[in-house]
Amino acid sequence: MRGASQAKWVVAAVAVALAATACSSGNSSGGSSGNGEVNATGTFSYQSGEPQNPLQPANANETIGGRVIKNLFKGLVDYDPATGALRNQVADKIETTDAKNYTVTLKSGWTFHDGTPVTAASFVKAWNWSANVKNNQINSSWFSDIVGYDAVHPEKGDPTATEMSGLKVVDDTHFTIELTSPVSYFQYKLGYAAFSPLPDGFFSDPAGYGQKPVGNGPYQFVSWEHNKAITVKAYDKYTGIDKPKNGGIVFRNYATGEAAYKDLMSDTVDVLDQVDSTDLPKYKDDLGKRAVDQPLGGIQNISFALYQGDWNAPGKEKVRQGLSMAIDRDTITKTVLNGNRIPADSWVAPGVMGYKAGTCGDACKYNPEKAKQLIAEGGGVPGGKITILYNSDGSHKEWVDAVCNSIKQATNVECLGDPKPDFKTVRDLVTKQQVPSMMRTGWQQDYPLNANFLRDIYATGASSNDAHYSSPEFDKLSKEADAATSVEKTADLYQQAEAQLAKDMPAIPLWYYKTTSGYSNKVQNVKFDSFGDPVFTDVEVKK
């Protein structure tokens, strides 16, 4: 890419990892190329749910809201869905010689959906607003690498500044970024939606814009019928690489995966998120060439609510390790999940740069006798029972019940699923720290480096640290990894940080995701990227 020569020591290694993780999509024969006549203005529907928060770029760390935001906004860079390579979007080039100081040059001609231009100030003002503790953005910690973050987002009290001193606007098409220390993979983090620009109108009415967002992405907001659907249309003045081949998307809410699958079979919904566990055994026969089965950079975990004091007491790491040993991953993935998941033995998904098999060690191997021993040595399960919080609209009941049955049979510990009606309800309980003991915490990569599965989930104060785990040793190792002079070294050092998780067990790795999906007879050219998302802009609606 243009401008990469000054920073190619950063880019080259991760590009290789990205290419390794990106997969052709569709079925085992290579995906859906399509050969029907196309209605370029036709819209299609996608199985979705209710976002947890308003549609603000730094306020979604869950996939439902995140997918909508990624289509409404476009940042400096993103990832090529076919090759996985980092590519410029609004950025013309991003230059650095030390991975600490960056100069960003923007392309001209980009506009927001209200017609106003996208400028350097659009990024800088957006990042400053999103980082400010007063604005309560769930992904504010993504800006913590930037000099001055601690002034706008202090650990306690009010901010002492409204702008991070590490961001400077030079002119309409140039700005600079100064980090507190080198971060070898910072350019890859810039592909995350939290780093999107915002129009000037947003700052006078953030709440209103959260309900009716104005972005700069390939799709323009049309409507949000809460608990029903979000509708977007193709933006005709979009100048990005990924211009839509369709007229828009309806993100349609479903209460259960089974209901979505039934609608797919009748061509009432066009693209699934994931096939529910009930229909996994037959979906390939049902859909034929319209069935999707491919690797995905994601993992299913269950995390402990460590803010509930007894769960974080000295010695309870043995209890947490014991519960992990009580789960028969092999049997559950083969039977309940029909072989469509892969038992996990680490906290990082395979194919991601820095993945190391077996990091979890014996704690991820089924061993009922050792499980009972560790639970006893740790003083037993707090309260004598555990519950696993999950959302009923995500087809999790079967495997949660299976995990609980495995734990009960292996250890005699009472375990119950704790279902809530939808994803938003669960995320609100997690965010408010109202989980009694355990919670489902699946993760899909934001960028294909092990740091995303480690620092962004388990670092003290990280936006996605649902367990509220805090380890000085993990944080120290993470900081050392971030300061490495190459992405390869960063990935290696993060493996040391991951080893600390095996000692502390803040979350139990269960299995690695696969994209198991499908699409209707009304669409073609349906592809999925290694993030598990459809390439929305490539979907073609048949006439």
Coordinates of C-alpha atoms in Angstrom, one line a residue:
M1 CA 0.0 0.0 0.0
R2 CA 1.1 3.6 -0.5
G3 CA 3.0 5.0 2.4
A4 CA 3.9 1.5 3.7
S5 CA 7.6 1.7 3.0
Q6 CA 8.4 3.7 6.1
A7 CA 6.5 1.3 8.3
K8 CA 6.7 -2.0 6.5
W9 CA 8.5 -3.6 9.4
V10 CA 5.1 -3.2 11.2
V11 CA 2.9 -4.2 8.3
A12 CA 4.6 -7.2 6.6
A13 CA 4.3 -9.7 9.4
V14 CA 0.7 -9.1 10.2
A15 CA -0.2 -9.1 6.6
V16 CA 1.0 -12.7 6.4
A17 CA -1.1 -13.6 9.5
L18 CA -4.1 -11.9 8.0
A19 CA -3.7 -13.7 4.7
A20 CA -3.5 -17.0 6.6
T21 CA -6.7 -16.3 8.6
A22 CA -8.8 -15.0 5.7
C23 CA -10.8 -17.7 3.9
S24 CA -12.8 -17.9 0.8
S25 CA -16.4 -18.2 1.8
G26 CA -19.6 -20.0 1.0
N27 CA -19.5 -23.8 0.9
S28 CA -16.7 -26.3 0.7
S29 CA -16.4 -25.8 -3.1
G30 CA -15.4 -22.2 -2.7
G31 CA -18.4 -20.0 -2.1
S32 CA -21.2 -18.3 -4.0
S33 CA -20.2 -16.6 -7.3
G34 CA -23.8 -16.4 -8.5
N35 CA -25.0 -16.2 -12.1
G36 CA -28.5 -14.8 -11.9
E37 CA -29.6 -11.3 -13.1
V38 CA -29.0 -8.7 -10.4
N39 CA -31.1 -6.0 -9.0
A40 CA -28.5 -3.4 -8.0
T41 CA -31.0 -1.4 -5.9
G42 CA -32.5 -4.5 -4.2
T43 CA -32.3 -4.8 -0.5
F44 CA -31.7 -8.0 1.5
S45 CA -32.3 -9.0 5.2
Y46 CA -29.8 -10.4 7.8
Q47 CA -30.5 -12.2 11.0
S48 CA -29.7 -9.8 13.9
G49 CA -30.8 -8.6 17.3
E50 CA -31.1 -5.4 19.4
P51 CA -27.9 -3.5 19.9
Q52 CA -26.9 -3.0 23.5
N53 CA -26.2 0.8 23.1
P54 CA -26.9 3.7 20.9
L55 CA -25.2 3.5 17.5
Q56 CA -22.1 5.5 18.3
P57 CA -18.8 4.1 16.9
A58 CA -17.1 3.7 20.3
N59 CA -20.1 2.4 22.1
A60 CA -20.4 -1.2 20.7
N61 CA -18.2 -4.0 21.8
E62 CA -20.7 -6.6 20.8
T63 CA -21.3 -8.0 17.4
I64 CA -24.9 -7.0 16.9
G65 CA -24.3 -3.2 17.2
G66 CA -20.8 -3.6 15.8
R67 CA -21.9 -5.0 12.5
V68 CA -24.3 -2.1 11.9
I69 CA -21.7 0.5 12.9
K70 CA -19.1 -1.1 10.6
N71 CA -21.5 -0.6 7.6
L72 CA -22.5 3.0 8.6
F73 CA -18.9 4.2 9.3
K74 CA -15.5 3.8 7.7
G75 CA -12.2 4.5 9.3
L76 CA -8.7 5.1 8.1
V77 CA -8.1 1.5 7.3
D78 CA -9.9 -1.9 7.1
Y79 CA -9.1 -5.4 6.0
D80 CA -9.6 -6.9 2.5
P81 CA -12.2 -9.6 3.0
A82 CA -10.7 -11.8 0.3
T83 CA -7.0 -11.7 1.2
G84 CA -7.1 -10.3 4.7
A85 CA -4.5 -7.6 3.9
L86 CA -4.7 -4.3 5.6
R87 CA -5.9 -1.6 3.1
N88 CA -6.4 2.1 3.3
Q89 CA -9.9 3.6 3.2
V90 CA -10.1 7.2 4.3
A91 CA -6.3 7.2 4.8
D92 CA -4.1 7.9 1.8
K93 CA -1.1 6.8 3.9
I94 CA -0.1 6.3 7.6
E95 CA 3.6 6.8 8.2
T96 CA 5.9 6.0 11.1
T97 CA 9.5 5.3 11.7
D98 CA 9.3 4.3 15.3
A99 CA 5.8 2.9 15.9
K100 CA 5.3 5.7 18.4
N101 CA 4.7 8.8 16.3
Y102 CA 2.4 8.6 13.3
T103 CA 1.5 11.0 10.5
V104 CA -1.8 10.4 8.8
T105 CA -2.6 11.7 5.4
L106 CA -6.3 11.5 4.3
K107 CA -7.8 11.1 0.8
S108 CA -9.8 14.0 -0.4
G109 CA -13.4 13.7 -1.5
W110 CA -14.9 11.6 1.4
T111 CA -18.2 12.9 2.8
F112 CA -20.5 12.1 5.6
H113 CA -24.1 11.1 4.8
D114 CA -25.2 14.7 5.5
G115 CA -22.9 15.9 2.7
T116 CA -20.3 17.5 5.0
P117 CA -16.6 16.7 4.3
V118 CA -14.6 14.1 6.3
T119 CA -11.5 16.0 7.5
A120 CA -8.6 15.4 9.9
A121 CA -10.6 17.2 12.6
S122 CA -13.5 14.7 12.0
F123 CA -11.2 12.0 13.4
V124 CA -9.4 13.9 16.1
K125 CA -12.7 15.4 17.5
A126 CA -14.3 12.0 17.4
W127 CA -11.5 10.2 19.2
N128 CA -11.3 12.9 21.9
W129 CA -15.0 12.7 22.5
S130 CA -15.0 8.9 22.6
A131 CA -12.1 8.8 25.0
N132 CA -13.6 11.3 27.5
V133 CA -14.8 9.5 30.6
K134 CA -17.8 11.8 30.8
N135 CA -19.2 10.4 27.5
N136 CA -19.4 6.9 28.9
Q137 CA -18.3 5.1 25.8
I138 CA -17.8 1.4 26.3
N139 CA -14.7 1.3 24.1
S140 CA -13.0 4.3 25.4
S141 CA -10.0 2.2 26.5
W142 CA -9.1 1.6 22.9
F143 CA -7.6 5.2 22.9
S144 CA -5.4 4.5 26.0
D145 CA -2.2 4.2 23.9
I146 CA -2.5 7.9 22.9
V147 CA -0.6 10.5 24.9
G148 CA -3.1 12.5 27.1
Y149 CA -5.6 9.7 27.5
D150 CA -5.2 9.8 31.2
A151 CA -6.2 13.5 31.3
V152 CA -9.5 12.9 29.5
H153 CA -10.1 9.6 31.1
P154 CA -8.7 9.5 34.6
E155 CA -9.1 6.4 36.8
K156 CA -11.0 8.6 39.3
G157 CA -12.6 12.0 39.2
D158 CA -13.3 14.4 36.4
P159 CA -11.1 14.9 33.4
T160 CA -8.6 17.7 33.5
A161 CA -8.6 18.1 29.7
T162 CA -11.1 17.7 26.8
E163 CA -8.4 16.8 24.2
M164 CA -5.7 14.2 24.2
S165 CA -2.4 16.0 23.7
G166 CA -1.1 13.3 21.5
L167 CA -3.5 14.2 18.7
K168 CA -2.7 17.3 16.5
V169 CA -4.6 18.5 13.4
V170 CA -2.2 19.9 10.9
D171 CA -4.7 20.7 8.2
D172 CA -7.8 19.3 6.6
T173 CA -6.0 16.2 5.3
H174 CA -3.2 15.7 7.8
F175 CA -3.0 14.9 11.5
T176 CA -0.5 13.4 13.9
I177 CA -0.7 10.7 16.6
E178 CA 1.7 10.3 19.5
L179 CA 1.6 7.2 21.6
T180 CA 2.9 6.9 25.2
S181 CA 5.2 4.1 24.0
P182 CA 5.7 2.2 20.7
V183 CA 2.9 -0.2 19.7
S184 CA 4.1 -2.3 16.8
Y185 CA 0.5 -3.2 15.7
F186 CA -1.2 0.1 16.2
Q187 CA -2.1 0.5 12.5
Y188 CA -4.1 -2.7 12.7
K189 CA -6.0 -1.4 15.7
L190 CA -7.0 1.6 13.6
G191 CA -9.3 -0.7 11.6
Y192 CA -11.6 -1.1 14.7
A193 CA -14.9 0.9 14.4
A194 CA -14.1 2.9 17.6
F195 CA -11.6 4.9 15.5
S196 CA -14.2 6.1 13.0
P197 CA -14.7 9.8 12.3
L198 CA -17.8 11.8 13.3
P199 CA -19.6 14.8 11.7
D200 CA -19.7 18.1 13.4
G201 CA -23.4 17.8 14.0
F202 CA -22.9 14.8 16.2
F203 CA -21.2 16.8 19.0
S204 CA -24.3 19.1 19.5
D205 CA -26.6 16.1 19.9
P206 CA -24.7 12.8 20.6
A207 CA -27.9 11.1 22.0
G208 CA -29.9 12.0 18.9
Y209 CA -27.2 10.9 16.5
G210 CA -26.9 7.6 18.5
Q211 CA -30.5 6.9 17.5
K212 CA -30.2 8.3 13.9
P213 CA -26.5 8.0 13.1
V214 CA -24.8 9.9 10.3
G215 CA -21.7 8.1 9.2
N216 CA -19.4 8.0 6.2
G217 CA -19.6 4.3 5.3
P218 CA -21.0 2.4 2.4
Y219 CA -24.5 2.4 3.9
Q220 CA -26.7 5.3 5.1
F221 CA -29.0 5.0 8.1
V222 CA -32.8 4.8 7.3
S223 CA -34.6 3.7 10.4
W224 CA -34.4 1.9 13.7
E225 CA -37.5 0.2 14.9
H226 CA -36.3 -0.9 18.3
N227 CA -36.5 -4.6 19.0
K228 CA -37.6 -5.2 15.4
A229 CA -35.2 -4.0 12.8
I230 CA -32.5 -1.5 11.6
T231 CA -32.7 -0.5 8.0
V232 CA -29.8 1.0 6.0
K233 CA -29.5 2.0 2.3
A234 CA -26.5 2.2 0.0
Y235 CA -24.8 5.6 0.1
D236 CA -24.6 6.8 -3.5
K237 CA -21.7 9.2 -2.9
Y238 CA -19.5 6.7 -1.1
T239 CA -15.9 6.8 -2.3
G240 CA -14.5 3.8 -0.5
I241 CA -13.0 0.7 -2.1
D242 CA -16.0 -1.5 -1.1
K243 CA -18.9 0.1 -3.0
P244 CA -22.2 -1.8 -2.4
K245 CA -23.5 -4.1 -5.0
N246 CA -27.0 -3.9 -3.5
G247 CA -29.4 -1.2 -2.4
G248 CA -29.4 -1.8 1.3
I249 CA -29.8 -4.1 4.3
V250 CA -32.5 -4.8 6.9
F251 CA -30.9 -6.1 10.1
R252 CA -33.9 -8.1 11.4
N253 CA -34.3 -9.0 15.0
Y254 CA -35.0 -12.7 15.9
A255 CA -35.9 -14.0 19.3
T256 CA -34.4 -17.5 18.5
G257 CA -32.0 -19.0 16.0
E258 CA -34.6 -21.6 15.2
A259 CA -37.1 -18.9 14.0
A260 CA -34.4 -17.4 11.8
Y261 CA -33.6 -20.7 10.3
K262 CA -37.2 -21.4 9.6
D263 CA -37.5 -18.0 7.8
L264 CA -34.4 -18.8 5.8
M265 CA -36.0 -22.0 4.5
S266 CA -39.0 -20.0 3.3
D267 CA -36.7 -17.2 1.8
T268 CA -38.2 -14.7 4.4
V269 CA -34.7 -13.8 5.6
D270 CA -31.8 -13.8 3.3
V271 CA -28.6 -14.3 5.3
L272 CA -28.1 -16.0 8.6
D273 CA -25.6 -15.0 11.4
Q274 CA -25.1 -18.6 12.5
V275 CA -27.2 -21.8 12.2
D276 CA -28.8 -22.7 15.5
S277 CA -27.5 -25.8 17.2
T278 CA -30.9 -27.6 16.6
D279 CA -30.5 -27.3 12.9
L280 CA -26.8 -27.9 12.6
P281 CA -27.1 -31.6 11.8
K282 CA -29.2 -31.0 8.7
Y283 CA -28.4 -27.5 7.4
K284 CA -26.0 -28.7 4.7
D285 CA -28.6 -31.1 3.3
D286 CA -31.3 -28.4 3.5
L287 CA -29.3 -25.7 1.8
G288 CA -26.9 -27.5 -0.5
K289 CA -24.6 -25.0 -2.2
R290 CA -26.1 -22.2 -0.1
A291 CA -24.6 -23.7 3.1
V292 CA -21.5 -22.0 4.6
D293 CA -18.9 -23.8 6.7
Q294 CA -15.5 -22.2 7.2
P295 CA -13.0 -21.3 9.9
L296 CA -13.6 -18.2 12.0
G297 CA -11.3 -16.2 14.2
G298 CA -13.4 -16.6 17.3
I299 CA -13.7 -18.4 20.6
Q300 CA -16.5 -19.4 23.0
N301 CA -15.6 -18.8 26.7
I302 CA -17.4 -18.7 30.0
S303 CA -16.1 -16.1 32.3
F304 CA -16.2 -15.8 36.1
A305 CA -17.7 -12.7 37.8
L306 CA -14.5 -12.0 39.7
Y307 CA -16.1 -8.8 41.2
Q308 CA -18.2 -11.2 43.3
G309 CA -15.7 -11.3 46.2
D310 CA -15.7 -15.1 46.9
W311 CA -14.9 -15.9 43.4
N312 CA -11.7 -13.9 43.6
A313 CA -10.6 -15.0 47.0
P314 CA -7.1 -16.6 47.5
G315 CA -7.1 -20.2 46.3
K316 CA -10.2 -19.9 44.2
E317 CA -8.1 -20.2 41.0
K318 CA -8.0 -23.9 41.8
V319 CA -11.8 -24.0 41.9
R320 CA -11.9 -22.2 38.5
Q321 CA -9.3 -24.6 37.0
G322 CA -11.3 -27.6 38.4
L323 CA -14.5 -26.4 36.8
S324 CA -12.7 -26.2 33.5
M325 CA -11.4 -29.8 33.9
A326 CA -15.0 -30.9 34.5
I327 CA -16.1 -29.9 31.0
D328 CA -16.0 -32.7 28.4
R329 CA -15.3 -30.5 25.4
D330 CA -14.7 -33.3 23.0
T331 CA -18.1 -34.9 23.6
I332 CA -20.1 -31.7 23.6
T333 CA -18.6 -30.4 20.4
K334 CA -19.1 -33.8 18.6
T335 CA -22.7 -34.4 19.8
V336 CA -24.5 -31.2 20.9
L337 CA -22.6 -29.0 18.3
N338 CA -22.5 -31.7 15.6
G339 CA -18.8 -31.4 15.0
N340 CA -19.1 -27.7 14.0
R341 CA -16.9 -26.4 16.8
I342 CA -13.3 -27.3 17.7
P343 CA -12.4 -27.9 21.4
A344 CA -10.3 -25.0 22.8
D345 CA -6.9 -25.5 24.4
S346 CA -5.9 -21.8 24.6
W347 CA -7.5 -18.3 24.9
V348 CA -6.5 -17.4 21.3
A349 CA -8.2 -18.7 18.2
P350 CA -6.2 -20.7 15.6
G351 CA -5.0 -18.9 12.6
V352 CA -4.5 -15.7 14.5
M353 CA -0.9 -14.5 14.7
G354 CA 0.5 -15.6 18.0
Y355 CA -1.8 -18.5 18.5
K356 CA -0.1 -21.2 20.6
A357 CA -1.7 -24.6 21.0
G358 CA -2.0 -26.0 24.5
T359 CA -1.6 -22.8 26.5
C360 CA -4.4 -23.8 28.8
G361 CA -2.6 -27.0 29.6
D362 CA -4.3 -29.7 31.8
A363 CA -7.0 -27.3 32.8
C364 CA -8.6 -27.7 29.4
K365 CA -8.4 -31.5 29.5
Y366 CA -11.4 -33.5 30.8
N367 CA -10.4 -35.0 34.1
P368 CA -13.2 -35.5 36.6
E369 CA -11.1 -36.8 39.5
K370 CA -8.6 -34.0 39.3
A371 CA -11.5 -31.5 38.9
K372 CA -13.0 -32.7 42.2
Q373 CA -9.6 -32.5 43.9
L374 CA -8.9 -28.9 42.8
I375 CA -12.4 -27.7 43.8
A376 CA -11.9 -29.2 47.2
E377 CA -8.4 -27.8 47.6
G378 CA -9.8 -24.4 46.7
G379 CA -12.5 -24.5 49.4
G380 CA -15.4 -25.4 47.1
V381 CA -17.6 -23.4 44.8
P382 CA -18.8 -20.1 46.4
G383 CA -22.4 -20.6 47.5
G384 CA -22.3 -24.3 46.6
K385 CA -23.6 -23.8 43.0
I386 CA -22.9 -22.0 39.8
T387 CA -25.1 -20.4 37.1
I388 CA -24.2 -19.5 33.5
L389 CA -25.7 -16.4 32.1
Y390 CA -26.6 -16.5 28.4
N391 CA -29.0 -15.0 25.8
S392 CA -31.8 -17.2 24.6
D393 CA -31.9 -15.5 21.2
G394 CA -28.4 -16.9 20.4
S395 CA -29.1 -20.7 20.3
H396 CA -27.0 -21.3 23.4
K397 CA -29.3 -23.3 25.6
E398 CA -28.3 -26.8 24.4
W399 CA -24.6 -26.3 24.9
V400 CA -25.0 -24.4 28.2
D401 CA -27.1 -27.3 29.5
A402 CA -24.5 -29.8 28.3
V403 CA -21.7 -27.9 30.0
C404 CA -23.7 -27.8 33.3
N405 CA -24.5 -31.5 33.0
S406 CA -20.8 -32.3 32.5
I407 CA -19.8 -30.2 35.5
K408 CA -22.6 -31.9 37.7
Q409 CA -21.7 -35.4 36.6
A410 CA -18.0 -34.8 37.1
T411 CA -18.0 -32.9 40.4
N412 CA -21.5 -33.0 41.9
V413 CA -21.5 -29.2 41.8
E414 CA -24.9 -27.8 41.1
C415 CA -24.9 -25.9 37.8
L416 CA -27.8 -24.2 36.0
G417 CA -28.2 -22.2 32.9
D418 CA -29.4 -18.6 33.5
P419 CA -31.2 -17.6 30.3
K420 CA -32.3 -14.0 29.5
P421 CA -34.5 -13.2 26.5
D422 CA -32.0 -11.4 24.4
F423 CA -28.4 -10.3 23.9
K424 CA -29.0 -6.7 25.0
T425 CA -30.4 -7.8 28.4
V426 CA -27.4 -10.0 29.0
R427 CA -24.9 -7.3 28.0
D428 CA -26.6 -4.8 30.3
L429 CA -26.3 -7.2 33.2
V430 CA -22.7 -7.8 32.4
T431 CA -21.9 -4.1 32.0
K432 CA -23.6 -3.3 35.3
Q433 CA -21.7 -6.1 37.1
Q434 CA -24.8 -8.0 38.1
V435 CA -23.7 -11.5 37.1
P436 CA -23.9 -13.9 40.1
S437 CA -21.2 -16.3 39.1
M438 CA -20.5 -17.1 35.4
M439 CA -21.4 -15.7 32.0
R440 CA -21.1 -16.6 28.3
T441 CA -18.4 -14.4 26.8
G442 CA -17.8 -15.3 23.2
W443 CA -15.2 -13.3 21.2
Q444 CA -14.6 -12.7 17.5
Q445 CA -11.4 -11.0 16.4
D446 CA -11.3 -7.3 15.8
Y447 CA -7.8 -7.7 14.3
P448 CA -6.0 -11.0 13.7
L449 CA -3.3 -10.7 16.4
N450 CA -3.3 -12.5 19.8
A451 CA -3.2 -9.2 21.5
N452 CA -6.8 -8.7 20.6
F453 CA -7.8 -11.9 22.4
L454 CA -5.6 -11.1 25.4
R455 CA -5.0 -7.4 26.2
D456 CA -8.4 -6.3 24.9
I457 CA -10.2 -8.8 27.2
Y458 CA -8.0 -9.4 30.2
A459 CA -6.0 -6.3 30.8
T460 CA -7.0 -4.3 33.9
G461 CA -9.8 -1.9 32.9
A462 CA -10.1 -3.1 29.3
S463 CA -13.4 -2.4 27.8
S464 CA -14.2 -6.0 27.2
N465 CA -12.9 -7.3 30.5
D466 CA -16.3 -8.7 31.6
A467 CA -14.8 -10.8 34.4
H468 CA -13.1 -7.7 35.9
Y469 CA -9.9 -9.7 36.1
S470 CA -6.8 -7.8 37.3
S471 CA -3.3 -9.2 37.3
P472 CA -0.2 -7.0 37.7
E473 CA 1.8 -9.8 36.1
F474 CA -0.5 -10.1 33.1
D475 CA -0.5 -6.3 32.7
K476 CA 3.3 -6.1 32.9
L477 CA 3.8 -8.8 30.3
S478 CA 1.2 -7.1 28.0
K479 CA 3.0 -3.8 28.2
E480 CA 6.3 -5.4 27.4
A481 CA 4.7 -7.1 24.4
D482 CA 3.2 -3.8 23.1
A483 CA 6.6 -2.1 23.3
A484 CA 8.3 -4.7 21.2
T485 CA 10.0 -3.5 18.0
S486 CA 8.2 -6.0 15.7
V487 CA 4.8 -7.6 15.4
E488 CA 6.5 -11.0 15.5
K489 CA 8.1 -10.2 18.9
T490 CA 4.8 -8.7 20.2
A491 CA 3.0 -11.9 19.4
D492 CA 5.7 -14.0 21.1
L493 CA 5.7 -11.9 24.2
Y494 CA 1.9 -12.1 24.4
Q495 CA 2.2 -15.8 24.6
Q496 CA 3.9 -15.2 28.0
A497 CA 1.0 -13.1 29.1
E498 CA -1.4 -15.8 28.0
A499 CA 0.4 -18.3 30.2
Q500 CA -0.6 -16.2 33.2
L501 CA -4.2 -16.8 32.3
A502 CA -3.7 -20.6 32.7
K503 CA -2.5 -19.9 36.3
D504 CA -5.4 -17.5 37.2
M505 CA -8.3 -18.9 35.0
P506 CA -10.4 -15.8 34.8
A507 CA -12.3 -17.4 31.9
I508 CA -12.8 -21.0 30.7
P509 CA -12.0 -21.6 27.0
L510 CA -14.6 -23.9 25.6
W511 CA -14.3 -24.2 21.8
Y512 CA -13.3 -22.3 18.7
Y513 CA -16.1 -21.0 16.4
K514 CA -16.7 -21.8 12.8
T515 CA -18.9 -19.8 10.5
T516 CA -21.9 -22.1 10.0
S517 CA -24.4 -20.1 8.0
G518 CA -26.5 -20.0 4.9
Y519 CA -28.4 -17.8 2.6
S520 CA -31.7 -17.7 0.7
N521 CA -32.5 -18.3 -3.0
K522 CA -33.0 -14.6 -3.4
V523 CA -29.4 -13.6 -3.1
Q524 CA -26.0 -14.6 -4.5
N525 CA -22.3 -13.8 -4.2
V526 CA -22.6 -14.3 -0.5
K527 CA -19.1 -14.4 1.1
F528 CA -17.9 -14.4 4.7
D529 CA -14.7 -13.0 6.0
S530 CA -12.4 -14.4 8.8
F531 CA -14.2 -12.2 11.3
G532 CA -17.4 -14.2 10.8
D533 CA -19.3 -11.4 9.0
P534 CA -20.8 -11.5 5.6
V535 CA -19.2 -9.2 3.1
F536 CA -22.3 -7.1 3.1
T537 CA -21.3 -4.8 0.2
D538 CA -20.7 -7.8 -2.1
V539 CA -24.1 -9.5 -1.6
E540 CA -26.2 -9.4 -4.8
V541 CA -30.0 -9.4 -4.9
K542 CA -31.5 -11.4 -7.7
K543 CA -34.1 -9.9 -10.0

